């Protein structure tokens, strides 16, 4: 499948042959992380766990409705929904959506997912894992001065990105500022296209536990996976390729680098995608959602409020299940996530719940 413009990478070939250290790569915990990003919070025994351990039938004061997957029957359909990391505001609604997704069948299903901190891990052993930008920013091809400036940008803008008290209108221009400044700094570094595979190989990049089952299930069932990322497309593609899961059903829209004839980074191709413009405005001309327009059942995976608009361009949506990874500032952001995502996964570094739901939906009745 070929899609334009060029920053949308469509693949219609067979799975590529193994690159780098092979398929187990994304599962290897690598505790040392060069990025100076803030530490990940330890996985809490947390409110979610406390909620889970309440006796059957008693509702959580934080949740409207019955509040437990098991009460709605959702836990029986998908046992992973009983995990301590799972929070659901409307369990009955979730059960109904999952049931509909199954009834509609595999031919109608598509998955739309963010990449950084959604398919990739947020933390490991109490340390932050890098985003696709971080991988490049902290790599050996960046000068010490460049690294410092990129780190300063991260420390200034990341708290704004995740601040639950600032509006999208306030955040958007600042995100454009962050991405633009970071990309300008990267361009100054004369990064070579041929360095990318090695940069990724030497990085702390980690896909979430269970990634292989996730990619394999979708591939085996010919379910399109659309990765919509504000990260660096060339890097995230390489991560997926080195994990041996860049299958023919995977399509990516992201910020791609452009190189001169001799392979040196000259600029990033437009339109610029940041956390809060992941919607149809940056997909114009790709035709992707038109090509999969018969797929009216959607599973959306994200980790930010910006990811909620990723499916806005899909025509005739019949069922959509929104699953949100709440990785950082859990207490402060829980309310908004529960209002917006059907299922919230708190400090959960796995794809267990997603895989459980897929298994249920993809099982023939
Ligand atoms: N210079 C930058 C810019 C952004 N980031 C982070 O990358 C994430 C990419 O967005 P997704 O849509 O793929 O989630 C975003 O959350 C930013 O925090 C960065 O690390 N460096």
CSV table of N, CA and C in Angstrom, one decimal, residues 13 247 323 341:
chain,number,residue,atom,x,y,z
A,13,UNK,N,5.2,-4.8,1.9
A,13,UNK,CA,6.1,-5.9,1.6
A,13,UNK,C,6.0,-7.0,2.7
A,247,UNK,N,5.6,-5.3,10.3
A,247,UNK,CA,4.9,-6.2,9.4
A,247,UNK,C,4.2,-5.3,8.3
A,323,UNK,N,-8.1,3.3,24.9
A,323,UNK,CA,-7.3,2.8,26.0
A,323,UNK,C,-6.1,3.7,26.2
A,341,UNK,N,-10.7,8.5,28.4
A,341,UNK,CA,-10.4,7.1,27.9
A,341,UNK,C,-11.4,6.1,28.6
